Short mmCIF file of C-alpha atoms and ligand atoms in Angstrom, two decimals:
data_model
loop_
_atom_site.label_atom_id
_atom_site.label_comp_id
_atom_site.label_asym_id
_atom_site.label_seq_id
_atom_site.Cartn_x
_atom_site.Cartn_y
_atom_site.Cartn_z
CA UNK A 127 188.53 163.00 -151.45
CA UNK A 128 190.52 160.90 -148.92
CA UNK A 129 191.67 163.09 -145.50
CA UNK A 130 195.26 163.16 -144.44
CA UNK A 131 194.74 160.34 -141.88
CA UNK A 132 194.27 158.30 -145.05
CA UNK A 133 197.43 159.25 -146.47
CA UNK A 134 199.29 158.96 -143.42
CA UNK A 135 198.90 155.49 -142.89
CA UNK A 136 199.36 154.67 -146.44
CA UNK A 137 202.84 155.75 -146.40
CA UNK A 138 203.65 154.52 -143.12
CA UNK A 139 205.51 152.08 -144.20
CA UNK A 140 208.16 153.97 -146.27
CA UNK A 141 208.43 156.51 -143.62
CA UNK A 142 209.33 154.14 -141.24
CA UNK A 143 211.61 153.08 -143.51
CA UNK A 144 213.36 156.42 -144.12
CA UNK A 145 215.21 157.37 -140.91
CA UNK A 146 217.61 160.21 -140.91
CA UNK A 147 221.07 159.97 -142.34
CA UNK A 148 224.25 159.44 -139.79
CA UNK A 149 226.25 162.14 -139.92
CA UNK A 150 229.29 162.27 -137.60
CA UNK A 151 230.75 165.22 -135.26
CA UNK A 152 233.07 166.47 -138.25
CA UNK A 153 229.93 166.86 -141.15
CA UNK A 154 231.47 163.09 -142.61
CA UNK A 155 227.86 161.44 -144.16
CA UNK A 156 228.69 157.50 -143.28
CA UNK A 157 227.77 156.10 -146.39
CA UNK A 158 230.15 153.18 -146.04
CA UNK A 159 229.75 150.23 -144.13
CA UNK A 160 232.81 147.24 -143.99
CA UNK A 161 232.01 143.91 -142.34
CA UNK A 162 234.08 141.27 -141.08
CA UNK A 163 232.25 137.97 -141.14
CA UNK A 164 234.88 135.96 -139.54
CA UNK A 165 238.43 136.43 -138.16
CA UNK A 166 239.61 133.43 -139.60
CA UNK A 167 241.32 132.66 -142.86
CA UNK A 168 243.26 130.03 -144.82
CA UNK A 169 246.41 132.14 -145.00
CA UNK A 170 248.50 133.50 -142.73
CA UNK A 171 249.82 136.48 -143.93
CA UNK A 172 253.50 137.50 -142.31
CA UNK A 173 251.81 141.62 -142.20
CA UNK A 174 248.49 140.43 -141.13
CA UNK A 175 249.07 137.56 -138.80
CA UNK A 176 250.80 135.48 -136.58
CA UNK A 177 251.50 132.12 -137.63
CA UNK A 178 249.94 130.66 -134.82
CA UNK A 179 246.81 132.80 -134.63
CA UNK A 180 244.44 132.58 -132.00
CA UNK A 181 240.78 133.00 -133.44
CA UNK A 182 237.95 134.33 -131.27
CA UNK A 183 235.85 131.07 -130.07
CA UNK A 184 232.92 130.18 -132.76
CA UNK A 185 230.61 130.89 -130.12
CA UNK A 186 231.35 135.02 -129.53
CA UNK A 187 230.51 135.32 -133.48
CA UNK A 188 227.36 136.90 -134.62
CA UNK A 189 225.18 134.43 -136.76
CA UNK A 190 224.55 135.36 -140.19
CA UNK A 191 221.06 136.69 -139.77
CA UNK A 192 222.13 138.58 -136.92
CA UNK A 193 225.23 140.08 -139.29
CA UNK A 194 222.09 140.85 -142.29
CA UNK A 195 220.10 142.45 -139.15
CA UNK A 196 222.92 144.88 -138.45
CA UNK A 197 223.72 145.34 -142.48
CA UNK A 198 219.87 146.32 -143.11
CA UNK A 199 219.87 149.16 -140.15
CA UNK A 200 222.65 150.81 -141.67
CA UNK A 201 221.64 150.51 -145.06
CA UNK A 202 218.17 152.17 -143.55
CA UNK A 203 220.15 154.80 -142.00
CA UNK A 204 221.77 155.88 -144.74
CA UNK A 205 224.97 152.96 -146.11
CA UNK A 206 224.56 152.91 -149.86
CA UNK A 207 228.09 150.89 -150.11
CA UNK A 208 229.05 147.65 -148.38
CA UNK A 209 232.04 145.40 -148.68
CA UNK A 210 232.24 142.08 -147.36
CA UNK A 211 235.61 141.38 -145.85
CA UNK A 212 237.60 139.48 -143.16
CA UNK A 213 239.57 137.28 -142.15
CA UNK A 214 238.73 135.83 -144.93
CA UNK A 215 235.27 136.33 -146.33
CA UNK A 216 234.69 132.83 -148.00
CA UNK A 217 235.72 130.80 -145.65
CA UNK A 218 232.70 131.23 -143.58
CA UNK A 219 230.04 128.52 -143.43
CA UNK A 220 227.25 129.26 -145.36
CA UNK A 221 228.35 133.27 -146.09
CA UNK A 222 226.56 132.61 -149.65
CA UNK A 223 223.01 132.81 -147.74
CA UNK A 224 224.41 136.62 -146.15
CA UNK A 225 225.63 137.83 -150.00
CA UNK A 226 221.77 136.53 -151.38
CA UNK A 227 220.25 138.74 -148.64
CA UNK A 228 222.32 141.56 -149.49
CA UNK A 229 221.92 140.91 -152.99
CA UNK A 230 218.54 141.33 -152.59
CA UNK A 231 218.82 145.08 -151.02
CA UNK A 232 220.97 146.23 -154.22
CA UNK A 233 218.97 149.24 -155.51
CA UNK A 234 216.18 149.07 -152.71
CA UNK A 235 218.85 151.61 -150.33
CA UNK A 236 222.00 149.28 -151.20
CA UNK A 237 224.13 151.00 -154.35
CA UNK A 238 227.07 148.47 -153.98
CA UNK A 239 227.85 145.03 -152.40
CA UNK A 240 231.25 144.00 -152.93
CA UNK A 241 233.91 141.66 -151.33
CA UNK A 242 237.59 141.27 -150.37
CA UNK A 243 239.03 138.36 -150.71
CA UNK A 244 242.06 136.55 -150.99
CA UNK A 245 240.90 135.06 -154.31
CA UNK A 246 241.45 130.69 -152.82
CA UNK A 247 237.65 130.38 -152.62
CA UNK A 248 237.00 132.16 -155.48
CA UNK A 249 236.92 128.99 -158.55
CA UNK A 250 234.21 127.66 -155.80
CA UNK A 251 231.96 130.94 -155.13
CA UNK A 252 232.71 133.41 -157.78
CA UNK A 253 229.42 132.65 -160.48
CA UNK A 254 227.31 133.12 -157.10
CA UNK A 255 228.68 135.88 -156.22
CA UNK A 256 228.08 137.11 -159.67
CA UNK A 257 224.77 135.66 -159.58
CA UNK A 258 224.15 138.17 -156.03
CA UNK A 259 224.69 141.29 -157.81
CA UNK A 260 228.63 141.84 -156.58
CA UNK A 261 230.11 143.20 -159.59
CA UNK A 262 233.13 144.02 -158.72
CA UNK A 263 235.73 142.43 -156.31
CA UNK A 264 239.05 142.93 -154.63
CA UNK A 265 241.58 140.65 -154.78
CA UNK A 266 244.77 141.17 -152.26
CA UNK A 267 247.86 139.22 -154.59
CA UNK A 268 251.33 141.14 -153.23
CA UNK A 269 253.70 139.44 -156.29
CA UNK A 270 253.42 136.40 -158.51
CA UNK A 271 256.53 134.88 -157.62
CA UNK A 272 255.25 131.42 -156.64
CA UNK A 273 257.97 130.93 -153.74
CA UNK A 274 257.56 134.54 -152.37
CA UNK A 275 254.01 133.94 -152.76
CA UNK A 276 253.98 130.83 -150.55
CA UNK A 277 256.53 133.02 -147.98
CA UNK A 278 254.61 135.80 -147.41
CA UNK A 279 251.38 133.86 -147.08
CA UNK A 280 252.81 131.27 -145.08
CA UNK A 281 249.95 128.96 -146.21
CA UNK A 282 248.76 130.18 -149.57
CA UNK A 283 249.63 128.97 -153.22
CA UNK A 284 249.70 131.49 -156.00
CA UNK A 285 248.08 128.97 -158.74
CA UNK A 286 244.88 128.43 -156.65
CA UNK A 287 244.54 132.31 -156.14
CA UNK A 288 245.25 132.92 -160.30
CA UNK A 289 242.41 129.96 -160.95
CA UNK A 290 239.96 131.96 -158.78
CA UNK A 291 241.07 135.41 -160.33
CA UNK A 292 240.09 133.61 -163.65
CA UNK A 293 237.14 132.11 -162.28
CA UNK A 294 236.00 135.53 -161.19
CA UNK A 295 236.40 137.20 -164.83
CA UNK A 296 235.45 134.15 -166.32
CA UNK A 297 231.92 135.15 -163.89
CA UNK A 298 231.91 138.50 -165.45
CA UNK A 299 233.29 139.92 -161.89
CA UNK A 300 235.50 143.23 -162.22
CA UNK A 301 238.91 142.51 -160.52
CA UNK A 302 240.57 145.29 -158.45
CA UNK A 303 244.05 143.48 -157.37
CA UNK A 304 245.37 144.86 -153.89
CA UNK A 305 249.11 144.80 -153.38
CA UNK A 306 250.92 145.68 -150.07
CA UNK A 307 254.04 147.23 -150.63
CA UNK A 308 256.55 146.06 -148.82
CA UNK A 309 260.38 146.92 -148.78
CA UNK A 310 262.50 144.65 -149.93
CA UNK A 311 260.09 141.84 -150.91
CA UNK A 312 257.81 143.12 -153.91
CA UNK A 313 259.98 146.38 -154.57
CA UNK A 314 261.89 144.56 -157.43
CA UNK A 315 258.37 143.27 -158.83
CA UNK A 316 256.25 146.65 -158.91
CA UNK A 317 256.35 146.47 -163.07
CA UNK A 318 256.07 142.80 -163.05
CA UNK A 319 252.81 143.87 -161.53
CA UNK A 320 252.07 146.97 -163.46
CA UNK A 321 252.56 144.64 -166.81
CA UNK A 322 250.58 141.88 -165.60
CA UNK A 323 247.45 144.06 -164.34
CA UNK A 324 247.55 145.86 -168.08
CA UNK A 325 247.51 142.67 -169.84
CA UNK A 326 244.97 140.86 -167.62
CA UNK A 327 242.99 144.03 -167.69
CA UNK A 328 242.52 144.56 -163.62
CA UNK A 329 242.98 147.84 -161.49
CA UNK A 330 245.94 147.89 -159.58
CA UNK A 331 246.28 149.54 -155.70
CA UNK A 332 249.43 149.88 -153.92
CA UNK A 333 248.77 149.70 -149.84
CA UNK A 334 250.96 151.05 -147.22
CA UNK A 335 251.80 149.00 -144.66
CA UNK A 336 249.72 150.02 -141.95
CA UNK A 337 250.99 149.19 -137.60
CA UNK A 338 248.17 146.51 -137.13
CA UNK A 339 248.58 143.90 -134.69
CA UNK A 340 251.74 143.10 -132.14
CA UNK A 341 254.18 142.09 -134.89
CA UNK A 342 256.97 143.73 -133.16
CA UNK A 343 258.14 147.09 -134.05
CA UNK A 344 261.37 146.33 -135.59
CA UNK A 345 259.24 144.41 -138.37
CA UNK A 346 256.77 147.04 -139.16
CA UNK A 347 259.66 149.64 -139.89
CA UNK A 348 261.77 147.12 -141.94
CA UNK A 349 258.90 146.23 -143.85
CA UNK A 350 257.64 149.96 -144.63
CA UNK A 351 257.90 150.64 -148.28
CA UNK A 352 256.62 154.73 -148.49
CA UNK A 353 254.08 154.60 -151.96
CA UNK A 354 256.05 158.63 -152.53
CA UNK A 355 259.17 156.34 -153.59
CA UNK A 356 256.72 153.76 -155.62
CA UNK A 357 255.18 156.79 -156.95
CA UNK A 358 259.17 158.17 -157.97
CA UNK A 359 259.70 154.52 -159.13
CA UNK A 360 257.07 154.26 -161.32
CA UNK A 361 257.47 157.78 -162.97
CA UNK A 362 260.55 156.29 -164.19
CA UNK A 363 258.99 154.48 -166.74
CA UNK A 364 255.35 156.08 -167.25
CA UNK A 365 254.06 159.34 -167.27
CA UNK A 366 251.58 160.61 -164.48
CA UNK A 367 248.38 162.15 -164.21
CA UNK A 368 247.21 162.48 -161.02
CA UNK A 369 243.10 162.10 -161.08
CA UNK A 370 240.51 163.41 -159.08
CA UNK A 371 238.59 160.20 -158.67
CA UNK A 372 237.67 160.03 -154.70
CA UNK A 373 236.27 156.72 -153.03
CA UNK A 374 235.67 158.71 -149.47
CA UNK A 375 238.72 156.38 -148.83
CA UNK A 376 243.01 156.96 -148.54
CA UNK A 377 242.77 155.85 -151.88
CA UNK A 378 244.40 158.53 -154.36
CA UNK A 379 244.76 157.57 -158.35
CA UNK A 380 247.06 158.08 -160.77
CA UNK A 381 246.37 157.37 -164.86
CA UNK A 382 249.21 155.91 -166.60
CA UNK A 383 249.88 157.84 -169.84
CA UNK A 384 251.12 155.24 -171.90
CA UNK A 385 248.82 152.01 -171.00
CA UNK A 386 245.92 154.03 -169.94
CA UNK A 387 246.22 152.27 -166.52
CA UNK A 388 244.46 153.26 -163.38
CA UNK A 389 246.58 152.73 -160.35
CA UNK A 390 245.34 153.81 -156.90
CA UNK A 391 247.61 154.44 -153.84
CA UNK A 392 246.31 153.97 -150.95
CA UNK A 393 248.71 156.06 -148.17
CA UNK A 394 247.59 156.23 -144.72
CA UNK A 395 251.28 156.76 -143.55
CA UNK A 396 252.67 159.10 -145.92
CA UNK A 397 249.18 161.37 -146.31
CA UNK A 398 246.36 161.08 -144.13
CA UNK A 399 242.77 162.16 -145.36
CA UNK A 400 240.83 161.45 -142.86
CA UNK A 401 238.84 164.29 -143.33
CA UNK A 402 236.66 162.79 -146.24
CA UNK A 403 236.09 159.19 -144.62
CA UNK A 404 233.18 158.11 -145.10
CA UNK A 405 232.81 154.68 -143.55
CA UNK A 406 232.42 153.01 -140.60
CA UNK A 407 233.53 148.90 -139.72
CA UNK A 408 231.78 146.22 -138.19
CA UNK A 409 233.32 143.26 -136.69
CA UNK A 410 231.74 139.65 -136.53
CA UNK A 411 231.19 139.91 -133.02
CA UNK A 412 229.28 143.10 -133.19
CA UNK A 413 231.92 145.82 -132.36
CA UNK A 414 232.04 149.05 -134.79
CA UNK A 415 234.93 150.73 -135.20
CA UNK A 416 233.75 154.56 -135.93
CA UNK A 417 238.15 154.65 -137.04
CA UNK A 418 239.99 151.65 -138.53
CA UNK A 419 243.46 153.09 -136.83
CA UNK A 420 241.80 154.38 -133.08
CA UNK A 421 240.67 151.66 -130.53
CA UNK A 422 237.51 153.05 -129.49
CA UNK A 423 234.38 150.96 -130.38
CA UNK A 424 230.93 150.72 -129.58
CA UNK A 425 229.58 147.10 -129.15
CA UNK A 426 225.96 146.89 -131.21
CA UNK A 427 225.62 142.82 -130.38
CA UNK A 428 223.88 143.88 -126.67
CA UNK A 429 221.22 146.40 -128.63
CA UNK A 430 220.76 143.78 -131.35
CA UNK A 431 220.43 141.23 -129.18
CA UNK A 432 218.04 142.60 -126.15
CA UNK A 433 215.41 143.71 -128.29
CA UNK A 434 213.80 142.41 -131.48
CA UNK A 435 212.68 145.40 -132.77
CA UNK A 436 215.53 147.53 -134.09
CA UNK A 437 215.00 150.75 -132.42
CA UNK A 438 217.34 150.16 -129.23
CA UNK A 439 220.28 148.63 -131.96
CA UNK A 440 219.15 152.40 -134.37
CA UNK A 441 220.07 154.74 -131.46
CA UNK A 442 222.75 152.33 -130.39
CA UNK A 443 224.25 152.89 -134.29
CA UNK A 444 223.88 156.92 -134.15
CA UNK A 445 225.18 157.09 -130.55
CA UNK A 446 228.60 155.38 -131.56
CA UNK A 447 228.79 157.97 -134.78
CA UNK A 448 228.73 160.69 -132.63
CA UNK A 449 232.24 159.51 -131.50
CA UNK A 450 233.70 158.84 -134.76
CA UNK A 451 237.25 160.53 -133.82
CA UNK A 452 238.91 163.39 -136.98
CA UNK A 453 241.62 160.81 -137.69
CA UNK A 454 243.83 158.06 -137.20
CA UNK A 455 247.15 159.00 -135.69
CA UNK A 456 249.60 156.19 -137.31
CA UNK A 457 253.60 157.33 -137.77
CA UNK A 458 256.28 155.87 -139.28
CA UNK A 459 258.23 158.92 -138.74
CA UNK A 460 261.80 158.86 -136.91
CA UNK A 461 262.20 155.70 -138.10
CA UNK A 462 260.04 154.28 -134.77
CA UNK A 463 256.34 153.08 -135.19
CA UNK A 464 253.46 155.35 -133.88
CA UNK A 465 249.62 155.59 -133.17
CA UNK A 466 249.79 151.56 -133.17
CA UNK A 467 246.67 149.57 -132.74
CA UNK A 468 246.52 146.44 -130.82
CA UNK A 469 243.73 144.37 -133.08
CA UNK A 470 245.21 142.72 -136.09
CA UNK A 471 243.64 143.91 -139.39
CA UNK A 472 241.64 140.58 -140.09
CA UNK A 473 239.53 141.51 -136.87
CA UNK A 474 238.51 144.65 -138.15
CA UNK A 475 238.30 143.77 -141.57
CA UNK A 476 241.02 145.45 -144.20
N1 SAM B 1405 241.43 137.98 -146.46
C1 SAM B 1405 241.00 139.02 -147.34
C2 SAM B 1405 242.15 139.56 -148.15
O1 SAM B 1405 243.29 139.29 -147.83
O2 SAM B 1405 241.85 140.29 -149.09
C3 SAM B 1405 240.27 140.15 -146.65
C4 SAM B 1405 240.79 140.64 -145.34
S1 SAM B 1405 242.41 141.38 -145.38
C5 SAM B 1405 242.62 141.81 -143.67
C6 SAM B 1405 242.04 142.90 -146.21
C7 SAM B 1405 243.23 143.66 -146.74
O3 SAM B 1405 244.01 144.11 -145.65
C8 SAM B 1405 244.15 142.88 -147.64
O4 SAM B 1405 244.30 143.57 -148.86
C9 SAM B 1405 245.46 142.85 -146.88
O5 SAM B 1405 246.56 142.85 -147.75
C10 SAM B 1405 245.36 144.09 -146.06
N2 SAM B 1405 246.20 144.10 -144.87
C11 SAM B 1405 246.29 143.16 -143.89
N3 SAM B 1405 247.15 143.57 -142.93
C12 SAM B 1405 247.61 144.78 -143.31
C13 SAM B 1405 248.51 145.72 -142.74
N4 SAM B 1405 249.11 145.50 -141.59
N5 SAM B 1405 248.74 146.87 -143.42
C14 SAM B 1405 248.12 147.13 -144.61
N6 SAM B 1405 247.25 146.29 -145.17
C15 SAM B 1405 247.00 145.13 -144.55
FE1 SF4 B 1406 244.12 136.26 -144.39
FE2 SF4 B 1406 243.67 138.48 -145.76
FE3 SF4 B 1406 245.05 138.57 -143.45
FE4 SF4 B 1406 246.16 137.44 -145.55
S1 SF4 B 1406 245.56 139.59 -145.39
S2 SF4 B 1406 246.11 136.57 -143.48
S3 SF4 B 1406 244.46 136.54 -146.57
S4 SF4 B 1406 242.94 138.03 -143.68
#
């Protein structure tokens, strides 16, 4: 008969290993865990961007082991989910090493690793992706007009983007396509889209514009396309069923009767439902953002970095959840834009 001291430092190791779950102020479990790598990208979206984007010096970015360092606290405290995402994800140097040491943590504490991209790399990275256990991707494509394409993008071409979204199925990857709506510019194409999703067999998720970034307030309202009128548009033509699929996200989906289609609405403007979030963001330079739509963050790259055992960086990560805020306060309403947020979205990561 062994005695308990035995037995205790037998499973020492796997206690250590289980530290108690973050739970915010508000009861929210943070399951969810977005990272940025990089604040850089190949396009220049007109929503997202400037044209003539500054990016943050090469030298303020985390390295990659540093950004798996963070990843595998949270996913010991608790993240089961975590999506890659930008700037643009694949245009970091070396990001494949980061996705095999994730990979590895996929069903050792890590449910789901998955990726947003903007589908240029992905003819060049989308077997290894595959090959790291992401099994599902999203792919932001706002219309398949090639000239509007190359507009809205400012530096993108739709043909390399539709290679990669072939590469990816071709790699066995599920494809969730991402479309901003915007007023005026894809309104007249939301069944082009509908169509082309059903036949190519990907989900399809309408985005509201959200007040990222100085673009100028005039722009912001122009461009705001409410998803209640896509919603009106597209019961038109299909019937609805509203389903009670929830992500922990502002992502509400709707079944389309007749093509059996799955389309999600994401709606931060016109509903907000903050109350189920879930997740938490992570910048490359080491900032979390407890709300993507408040400006309060706590900076984790001083804990990481002054210690190198992770107990300083653990009670730096539970500190900053205790200030996760209710909600995001963005408004569109009155025709003026509110509850703005300086950063544009490819620093926090969309
Ligand atoms: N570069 C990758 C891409 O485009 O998928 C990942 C980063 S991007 C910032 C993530 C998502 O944010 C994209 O789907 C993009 O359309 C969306 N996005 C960017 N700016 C936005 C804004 N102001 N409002 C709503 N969505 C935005
Ligand atoms: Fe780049 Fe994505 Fe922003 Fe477009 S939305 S500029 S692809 S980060």
């Amino acid at each position: 008969m062994k005695g308990a001291g035995f037995y205790l430092a037998a499973f020492a190791p796997i206690l250590a290993c289980m530290t108690a779950p973050l739970i915010d102020p508000f009861a929210r479990a943070i399951s969810y865990l977005r990272v940025s790598v990089t604040d850089r990208c190949d396009f220049r979206c007109a929503y997202c961007m400037t044209e003539h984007m500054t990016f943050l010096p090469k030298a303020e970015l985390l390295s990659l082991e540093e950004l798996e360092r963070l990843c595998s606290a949270f996913i010991r405290m608790g993240v089961q989910k975590l999506r890659i995402t930008g700037g643009e994800p694949l245009v970091r140097k070396g990001i494949m090493t980061f996705f095999e040491a994730m990979g590895r943590q996929v069903g050792a504490g890590l449910q789901e690793l998955t990726v947003t991209t903007n589908g240029s790399q992905l003819r060049k990275y989308a077997a290894d992706l595959a090959a790291c256990g992401v099994k599902r991707i999203n792919v932001s494509l706002d219309t398949l007009d090639d000239a509007k394409f190359a507009d809205i993008t400012r530096w993108g071409r739709l043909p390399q983007v539709l290679d990669g979204i072939a590469a990816a199925q071709e790699a066995g990857l599920r494809v969730k396509i991402n479309a901003v709506a915007l007023k005026g510019f894809n309104e007249s194409e939301l069944f082009t889209l509908v169509d082309w999703c059903a036949r190519e067999g990907h989900d399809l998720t309408f985005i509201e514009v959200m007040p990222m970034g100085d673009m100028g307030e005039a722009q912001r309202v122009d461009q705001y396309w409410p998803l209640s009128d896509l919603r009106a548009r597209l019961a038109e033509r299909f019937t609805l069923v509203e389903l009670d699929e929830r992500t922990g996200g502002p992502a509400r989906y709707l079944r389309l009767v007749e093509t059996g289609q799955k389309i999600g609405l994401i709606t931060p403007l016109t509903h907000n439902f903050c109350e189920s979030c879930n997740r938490v963001r992570l910048t490359c330079t080491g900032e979390l953002y407890m709300c993507l739509g408040q400006e309060d963050m706590a900076d984790l790259r001083a804990p990481l970095r002054a210690n190198a055992s992770d107990a300083g960086l653990e009670a730096a990560i539970r500190s900053a959840i205790t200030r996760k805020p209710k909600g995001h306060d963005f408004d569109y309403s009155r025709a003026k834009v509110a509850g703005q947020v300086s950063r544009h979205m490819s620093h926090t990561g969309g």
